[in-house]
């Protein structure tokens, strides 16, 4: 069969469809680049915001219109609304998150005892979801109850994947030529809590058991980290980038969010990270217009965001998700005020991100090229990432996709840097 895999939302969803691709291929099926080429499709849906849920439904309708008669809906939105998902055109199967690991076996009606669908070498997905870097799922679910979060509802209790399974996936990615592996999960920092271990041990095992050249960590909740954790960065294979969701810089707002952090503890953690990891990029997530957020709380949050001098991040306009505590809270902020606060926060983040980028003009840094586009007589336009998550453009006489080159940073150019390749490989 020709199978099309689509995903909306987070890196975890991306890593899951990559695993499904390996399993379908192991069962003798072909993964195709677009729905119009497919006999069957799987859509890994998202519910993190109202927009993401709408995008998920839109993707399913688009695939049905492209002529795919058998669609499998899975992921967070389909888990929260299985009836609605099942009513969408050509959806013949809804696989909720708790059964997602067995989706390929169930869909192909295969018996685990008679069919081994592991391990195949990772091959980047064809088409839109092609990723140079390999996202590896190490953990699922979450035991926290942040009041705005629907993911913890859709993904269930926190659970860690075994070290051996993670190592197998990483090796399959490396055998497939991946130069960078990104560890991902719903609550990555809680890996090991159910195994009497800690993420630190998993990272040490990965460095001991594989020769992954670049290892990156996805989002980490600040309360899972301490000074010891940052000593891992003595290993140059660990990318100097920490994505620490702050969500708000106001203590009282953080309390209503049920976040296990405060501005003081966040400030202290960031200070240790910057002392310990040279050039570390600290990026973040912030919610604008959380219920009850007064002008004073917003001003407090803005001051803190400016003080933290982040290297970048995302600002989300609060989106009340049915089934969360925050959706039922009094003091919902007017949508136009949420949007205005979002814009102000974005401008502040962009300003600190720009000054962070400017620090690296004139420096030579390794860059992993993720995309190439031909520019005729001028050669090839390359786009890639440094270890500290700076996006870089450069021109090369030949395509350098998935290669790591030494690049001198020449200038800041919008949200990235312009560079010159000084040494290949
Ligand atoms: S820690 Fe993250 S995944 Fe867990 S409830 Fe909070 S925001 Fe959601």
mmCIF file of C-alpha atoms and ligand atoms in Angstrom, residues 141-146 148-152 186-187 221 223 247 259, ligand 1:
data_model
loop_
_atom_site.group_PDB
_atom_site.id
_atom_site.type_symbol
_atom_site.label_atom_id
_atom_site.label_comp_id
_atom_site.label_asym_id
_atom_site.label_seq_id
_atom_site.Cartn_x
_atom_site.Cartn_y
_atom_site.Cartn_z
ATOM 1 C CA UNK A 141 2.357 11.861 29.234
ATOM 2 C CA UNK A 142 2.679 14.167 32.237
ATOM 3 C CA UNK A 143 1.805 14.065 35.956
ATOM 4 C CA UNK A 144 1.615 17.848 36.334
ATOM 5 C CA UNK A 145 -1.616 19.769 36.165
ATOM 6 C CA UNK A 146 -0.770 23.187 34.737
ATOM 7 C CA UNK A 148 -3.990 25.882 30.925
ATOM 8 C CA UNK A 149 -2.686 22.578 29.576
ATOM 9 C CA UNK A 150 -4.823 20.120 27.615
ATOM 10 C CA UNK A 151 -1.845 17.958 26.646
ATOM 11 C CA UNK A 152 -1.627 16.400 30.082
ATOM 12 C CA UNK A 186 5.504 15.674 26.668
ATOM 13 C CA UNK A 187 7.449 16.358 29.891
ATOM 14 C CA UNK A 221 10.346 22.294 32.698
ATOM 15 C CA UNK A 223 11.635 22.562 38.148
ATOM 16 C CA UNK A 247 4.772 30.961 30.724
ATOM 17 C CA UNK A 259 3.370 26.104 37.634
HETATM 18 S S1 LIG B 1 4.346 20.267 32.610
HETATM 19 FE FE1 LIG B 1 3.944 20.719 30.460
HETATM 20 S S2 LIG B 1 2.772 18.968 29.644
HETATM 21 FE FE2 LIG B 1 2.720 18.892 31.886
HETATM 22 S S3 LIG B 1 0.817 19.906 32.476
HETATM 23 FE FE3 LIG B 1 2.459 21.440 32.544
HETATM 24 S S4 LIG B 1 2.475 22.383 30.502
HETATM 25 FE FE4 LIG B 1 1.303 20.484 30.344
#
